[in-house]
Short mmCIF file of C-alpha atoms and ligand atoms in Angstrom, two decimals:
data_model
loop_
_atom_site.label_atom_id
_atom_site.label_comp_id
_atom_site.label_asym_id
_atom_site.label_seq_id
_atom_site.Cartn_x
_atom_site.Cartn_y
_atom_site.Cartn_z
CA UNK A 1 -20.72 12.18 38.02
CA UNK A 2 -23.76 9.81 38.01
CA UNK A 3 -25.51 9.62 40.46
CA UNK A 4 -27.53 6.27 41.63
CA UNK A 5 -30.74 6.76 43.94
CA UNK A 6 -31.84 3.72 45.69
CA UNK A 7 -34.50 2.86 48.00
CA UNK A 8 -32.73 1.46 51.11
CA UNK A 9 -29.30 0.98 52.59
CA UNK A 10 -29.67 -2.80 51.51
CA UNK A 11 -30.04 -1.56 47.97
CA UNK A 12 -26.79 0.61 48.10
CA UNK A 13 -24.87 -2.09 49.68
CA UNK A 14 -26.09 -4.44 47.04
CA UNK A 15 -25.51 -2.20 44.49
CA UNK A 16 -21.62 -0.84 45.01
CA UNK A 17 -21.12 -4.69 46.08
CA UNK A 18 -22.27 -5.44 42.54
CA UNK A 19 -19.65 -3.01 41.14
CA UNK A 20 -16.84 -4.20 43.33
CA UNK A 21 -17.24 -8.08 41.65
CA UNK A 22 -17.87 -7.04 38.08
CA UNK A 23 -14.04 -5.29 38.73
CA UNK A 24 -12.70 -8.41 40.53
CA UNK A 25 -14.45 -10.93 38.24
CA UNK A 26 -12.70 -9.18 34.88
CA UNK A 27 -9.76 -9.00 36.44
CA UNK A 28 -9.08 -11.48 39.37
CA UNK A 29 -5.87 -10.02 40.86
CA UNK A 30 -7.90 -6.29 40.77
CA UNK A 31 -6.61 -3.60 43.25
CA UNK A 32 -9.34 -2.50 45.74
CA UNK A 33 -8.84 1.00 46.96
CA UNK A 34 -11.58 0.17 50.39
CA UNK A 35 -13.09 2.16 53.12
CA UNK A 36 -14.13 2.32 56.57
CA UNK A 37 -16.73 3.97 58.50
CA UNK A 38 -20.38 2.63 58.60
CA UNK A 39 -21.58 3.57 55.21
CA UNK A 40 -20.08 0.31 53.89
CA UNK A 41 -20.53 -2.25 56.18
CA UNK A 42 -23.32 -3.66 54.40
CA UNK A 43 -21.73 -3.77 50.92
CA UNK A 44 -18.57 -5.51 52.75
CA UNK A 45 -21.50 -8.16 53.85
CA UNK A 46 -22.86 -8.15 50.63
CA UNK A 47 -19.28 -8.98 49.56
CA UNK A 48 -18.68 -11.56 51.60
CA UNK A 49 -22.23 -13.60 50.81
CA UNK A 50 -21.60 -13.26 47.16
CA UNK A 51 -18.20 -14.27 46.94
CA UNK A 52 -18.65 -17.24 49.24
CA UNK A 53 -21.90 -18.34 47.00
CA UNK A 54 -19.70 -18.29 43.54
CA UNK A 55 -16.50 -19.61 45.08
CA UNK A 56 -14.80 -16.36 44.18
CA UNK A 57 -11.15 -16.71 44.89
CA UNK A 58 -9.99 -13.80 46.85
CA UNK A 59 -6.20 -15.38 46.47
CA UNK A 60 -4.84 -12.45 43.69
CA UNK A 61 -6.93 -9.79 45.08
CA UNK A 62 -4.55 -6.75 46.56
CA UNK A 63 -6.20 -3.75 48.52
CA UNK A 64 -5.15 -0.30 49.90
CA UNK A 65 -7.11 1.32 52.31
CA UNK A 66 -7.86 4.67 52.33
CA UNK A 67 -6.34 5.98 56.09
CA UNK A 68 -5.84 4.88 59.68
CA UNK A 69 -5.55 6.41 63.08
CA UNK A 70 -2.43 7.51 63.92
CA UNK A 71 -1.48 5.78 67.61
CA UNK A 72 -4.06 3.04 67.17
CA UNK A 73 -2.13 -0.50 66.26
CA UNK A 74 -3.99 -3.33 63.92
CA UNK A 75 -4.69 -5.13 67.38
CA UNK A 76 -6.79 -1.86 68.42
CA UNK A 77 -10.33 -2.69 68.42
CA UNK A 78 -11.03 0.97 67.16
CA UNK A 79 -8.34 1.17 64.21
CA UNK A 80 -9.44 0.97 60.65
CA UNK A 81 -7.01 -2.26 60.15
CA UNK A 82 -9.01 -3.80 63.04
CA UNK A 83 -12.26 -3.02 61.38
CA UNK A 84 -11.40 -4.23 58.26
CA UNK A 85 -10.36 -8.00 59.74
CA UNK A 86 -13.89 -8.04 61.33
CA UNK A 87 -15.26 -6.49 58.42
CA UNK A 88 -14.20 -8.26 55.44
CA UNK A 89 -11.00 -9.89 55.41
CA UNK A 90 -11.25 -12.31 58.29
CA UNK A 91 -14.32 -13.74 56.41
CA UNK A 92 -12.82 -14.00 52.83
CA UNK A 93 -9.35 -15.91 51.33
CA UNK A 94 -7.82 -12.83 51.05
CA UNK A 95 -3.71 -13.17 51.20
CA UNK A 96 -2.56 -11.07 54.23
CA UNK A 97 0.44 -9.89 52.43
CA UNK A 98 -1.80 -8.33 49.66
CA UNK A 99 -3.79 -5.85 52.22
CA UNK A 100 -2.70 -2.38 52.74
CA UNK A 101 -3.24 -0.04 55.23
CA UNK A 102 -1.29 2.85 56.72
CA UNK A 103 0.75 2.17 59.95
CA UNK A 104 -0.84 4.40 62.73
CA UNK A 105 2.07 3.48 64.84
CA UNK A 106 4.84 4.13 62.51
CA UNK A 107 7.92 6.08 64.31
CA UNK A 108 8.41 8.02 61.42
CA UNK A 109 4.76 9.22 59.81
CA UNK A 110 6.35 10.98 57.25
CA UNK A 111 8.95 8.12 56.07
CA UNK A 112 5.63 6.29 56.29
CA UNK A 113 3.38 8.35 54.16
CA UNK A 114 6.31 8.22 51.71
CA UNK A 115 6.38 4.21 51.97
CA UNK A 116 2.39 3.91 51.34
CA UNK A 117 2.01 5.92 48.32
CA UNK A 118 4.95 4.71 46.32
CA UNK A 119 3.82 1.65 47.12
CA UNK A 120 0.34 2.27 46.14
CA UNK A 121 1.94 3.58 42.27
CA UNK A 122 4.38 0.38 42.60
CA UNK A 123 1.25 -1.96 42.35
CA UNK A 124 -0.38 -0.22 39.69
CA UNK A 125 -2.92 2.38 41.02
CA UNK A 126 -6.66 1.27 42.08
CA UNK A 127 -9.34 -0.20 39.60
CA UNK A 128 -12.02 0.69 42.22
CA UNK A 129 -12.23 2.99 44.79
CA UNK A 130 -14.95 2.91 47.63
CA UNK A 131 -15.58 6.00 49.02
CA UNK A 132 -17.43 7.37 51.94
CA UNK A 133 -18.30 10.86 52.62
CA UNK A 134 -18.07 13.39 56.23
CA UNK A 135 -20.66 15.65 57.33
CA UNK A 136 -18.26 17.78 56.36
CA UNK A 137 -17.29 16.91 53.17
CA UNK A 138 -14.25 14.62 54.02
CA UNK A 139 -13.47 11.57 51.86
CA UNK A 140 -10.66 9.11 53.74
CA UNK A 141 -9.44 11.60 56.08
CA UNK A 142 -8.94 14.83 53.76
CA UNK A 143 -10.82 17.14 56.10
CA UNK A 144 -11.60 20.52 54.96
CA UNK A 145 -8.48 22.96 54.51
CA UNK A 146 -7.13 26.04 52.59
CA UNK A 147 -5.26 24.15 49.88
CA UNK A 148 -5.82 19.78 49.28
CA UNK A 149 -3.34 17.51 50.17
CA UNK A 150 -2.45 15.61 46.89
CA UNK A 151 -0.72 12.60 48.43
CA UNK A 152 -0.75 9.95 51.66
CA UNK A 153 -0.10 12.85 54.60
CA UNK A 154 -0.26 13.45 57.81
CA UNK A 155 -3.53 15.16 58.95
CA UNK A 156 -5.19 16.78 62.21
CA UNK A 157 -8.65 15.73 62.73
CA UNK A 158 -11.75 18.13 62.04
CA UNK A 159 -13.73 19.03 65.24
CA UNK A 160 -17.13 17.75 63.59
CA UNK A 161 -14.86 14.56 62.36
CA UNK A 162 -13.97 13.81 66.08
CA UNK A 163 -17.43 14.55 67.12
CA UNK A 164 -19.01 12.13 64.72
CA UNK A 165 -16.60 9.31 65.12
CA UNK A 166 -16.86 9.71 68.79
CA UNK A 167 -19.56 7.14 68.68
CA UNK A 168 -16.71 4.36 68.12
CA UNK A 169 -14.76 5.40 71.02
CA UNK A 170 -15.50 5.08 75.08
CA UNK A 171 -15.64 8.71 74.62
CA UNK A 172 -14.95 12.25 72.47
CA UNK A 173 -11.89 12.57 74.18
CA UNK A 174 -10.28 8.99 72.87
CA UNK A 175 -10.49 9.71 69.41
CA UNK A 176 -6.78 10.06 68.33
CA UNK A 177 -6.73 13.60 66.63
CA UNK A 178 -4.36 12.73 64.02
CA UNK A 179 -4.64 10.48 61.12
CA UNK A 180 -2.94 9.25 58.26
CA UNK A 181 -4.86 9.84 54.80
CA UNK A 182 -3.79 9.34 50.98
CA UNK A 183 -4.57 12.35 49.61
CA UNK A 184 -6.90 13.75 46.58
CA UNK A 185 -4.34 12.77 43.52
CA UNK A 186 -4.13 9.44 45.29
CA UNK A 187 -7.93 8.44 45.71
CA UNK A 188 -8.18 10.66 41.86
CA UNK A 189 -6.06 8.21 39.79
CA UNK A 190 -8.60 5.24 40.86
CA UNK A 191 -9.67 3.72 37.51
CA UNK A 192 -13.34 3.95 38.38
CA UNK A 193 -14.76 5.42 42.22
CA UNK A 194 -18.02 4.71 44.01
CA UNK A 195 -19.07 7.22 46.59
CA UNK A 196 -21.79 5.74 49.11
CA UNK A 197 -24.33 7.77 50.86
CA UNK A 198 -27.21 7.54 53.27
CA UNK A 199 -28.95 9.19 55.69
CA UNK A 200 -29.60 12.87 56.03
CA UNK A 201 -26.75 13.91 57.57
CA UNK A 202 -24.88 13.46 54.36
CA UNK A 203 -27.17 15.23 52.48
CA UNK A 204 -25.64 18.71 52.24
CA UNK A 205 -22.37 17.75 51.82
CA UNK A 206 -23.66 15.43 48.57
CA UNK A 207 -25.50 18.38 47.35
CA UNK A 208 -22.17 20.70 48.20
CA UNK A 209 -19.51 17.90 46.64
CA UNK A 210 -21.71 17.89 43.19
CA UNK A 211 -23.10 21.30 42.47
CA UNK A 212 -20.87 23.51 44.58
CA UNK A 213 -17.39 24.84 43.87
CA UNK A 214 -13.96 22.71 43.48
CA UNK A 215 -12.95 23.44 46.42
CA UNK A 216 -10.67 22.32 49.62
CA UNK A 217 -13.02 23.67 51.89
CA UNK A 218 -15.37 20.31 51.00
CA UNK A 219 -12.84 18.05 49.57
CA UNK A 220 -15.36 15.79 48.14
CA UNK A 221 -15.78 18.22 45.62
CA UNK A 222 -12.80 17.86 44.15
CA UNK A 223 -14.01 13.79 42.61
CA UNK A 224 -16.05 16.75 39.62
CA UNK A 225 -12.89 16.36 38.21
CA UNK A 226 -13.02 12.69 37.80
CA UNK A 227 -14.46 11.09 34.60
CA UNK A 228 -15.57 7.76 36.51
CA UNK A 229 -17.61 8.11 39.54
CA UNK A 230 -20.62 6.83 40.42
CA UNK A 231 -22.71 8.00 43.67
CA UNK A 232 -25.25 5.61 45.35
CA UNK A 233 -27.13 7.13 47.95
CA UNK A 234 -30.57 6.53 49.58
CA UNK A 235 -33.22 9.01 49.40
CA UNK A 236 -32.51 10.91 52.63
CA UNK A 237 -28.30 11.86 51.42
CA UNK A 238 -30.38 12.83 48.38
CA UNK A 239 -32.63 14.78 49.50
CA UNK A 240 -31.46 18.10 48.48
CA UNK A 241 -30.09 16.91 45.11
CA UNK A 242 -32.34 17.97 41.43
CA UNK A 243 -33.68 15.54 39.56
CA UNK A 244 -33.63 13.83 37.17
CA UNK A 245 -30.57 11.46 38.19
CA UNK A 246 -28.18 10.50 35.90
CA UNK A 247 -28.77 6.38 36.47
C1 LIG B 1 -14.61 8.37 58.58
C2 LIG B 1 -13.68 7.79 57.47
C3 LIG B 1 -14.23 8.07 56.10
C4 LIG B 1 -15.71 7.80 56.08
C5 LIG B 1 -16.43 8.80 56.95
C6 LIG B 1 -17.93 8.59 57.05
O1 LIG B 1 -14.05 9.38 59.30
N1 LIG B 1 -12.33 8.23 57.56
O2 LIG B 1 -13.53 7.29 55.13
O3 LIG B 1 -16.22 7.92 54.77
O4 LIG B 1 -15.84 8.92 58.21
O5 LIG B 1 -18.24 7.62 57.99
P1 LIG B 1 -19.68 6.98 58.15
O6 LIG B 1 -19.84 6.07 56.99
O7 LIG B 1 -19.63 6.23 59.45
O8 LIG B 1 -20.66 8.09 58.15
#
């Protein structure tokens, strides 16, 4: 893994955004694997600003996104499909009918698990996937476990997940405890992934996911066995890591 140290949380935005349009600008109708959570808000921005300064056409773009709360509909100010309109695709000419994201309110989760990953292999598999990374060493919503979960599934929230996302919510108790995630062979066949980092919090679990075991008890750990990822963290996530850095 390389690993990219940069001085602010402007400067990681900048720099995965800069990854993102090299993909779409070689190939216009890329496939986006995205993420939520706060870590990329400012490369979504960054995103946005570019691609409206070059005229970038959005048009043949498709995206998957990594998970979504199950119970929460894309009208739900706290669901990932939500955030993603406000974030990104509400401010770009992104085709509606080329974004992905799980249905939280799906009757049947399984049918839909099913449905979103042979979708996800119909349309090719992802040039780029953005990843974040849990206290705990989640990545989409693979929380820790005794064995990984190697496609879309069905998954109970972590107790420090629910904790740490409870700032979204009115409160700890309205944050749905389920989810639905792809799982590790989904975000693994990715072309190329970029794992974004900042703050301390994150620090351990960096230092864990590249210098610890492969294992499901930290499922970022298991992205060692990828040949294309690149981490961009500030100095705080990388606190614990050992120089010298690979970028
Ligand atoms: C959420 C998401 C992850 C994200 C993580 C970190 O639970 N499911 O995809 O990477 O938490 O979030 P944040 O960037 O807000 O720290």
């Amino acid at each position: 893994m390389k690993i990219y140290k940069v001085a602010s949380y402007e400067q990681m935005s900048q720099e995965a955004a800069k990854h993102i349009l090299k993909v779409m600008t070689e190939k216009p109708n890329a496939l986006l694997g995205l993420a939520t959570g706060s870590t990329p808000v400012g490369m979504y921005q960054a995103l946005i600003r570019e691609t409206r300064a070059t005229g970038f056409s959005w048009q043949h773009i498709v995206t998957y996104n990594l998970d979504e709360y199950v119970g929460l509909d894309a009208l739900d100010e706290q669901s990932y499909a939500h955030f993603m309109n406000v974030n990104l695709f509400d401010h770009v000419s992104i085709d509606q009918a080329h974004v992905h994201i799980p249905n939280g309110k799906a009757e049947d989760l399984e049918a839909e698990c099913r449905a979103y990953e042979a979708s996800l292999k119909t349309a090719g598999g992802v040039d780029i996937q953005v990843l974040g990374i849990g206290r705990n060493g989640h990545i989409g919503f693979n929380e820790p476990n005794d064995a990984f979960e190697p496609y879309t599934h069905v998954v109970h929230l972590d107790e420090k997940t629910i904790e740490d996302n409870a700032r979204f919510f009115e409160s700890k108790e309205k944050v749905p405890k389920t989810a639905i995630s792809m799982g590790v062979e989904s975000i693994l066949s990715a072309k190329k992934i970029i794992l974004l980092a900042c703050g301390k919090e994150k620090a351990q679990a960096l230092y864990d996911m590249l210098y610890g075991p492969i294992t499901p008890q930290l499922p970022a750990s298991i992205l060692q066995k990828h040949g294309d990822v690149e981490v961009i963290c500030d100095e705080a996530a990388a606190s614990l890591l050992k120089g010298p850095f690979d970028v």
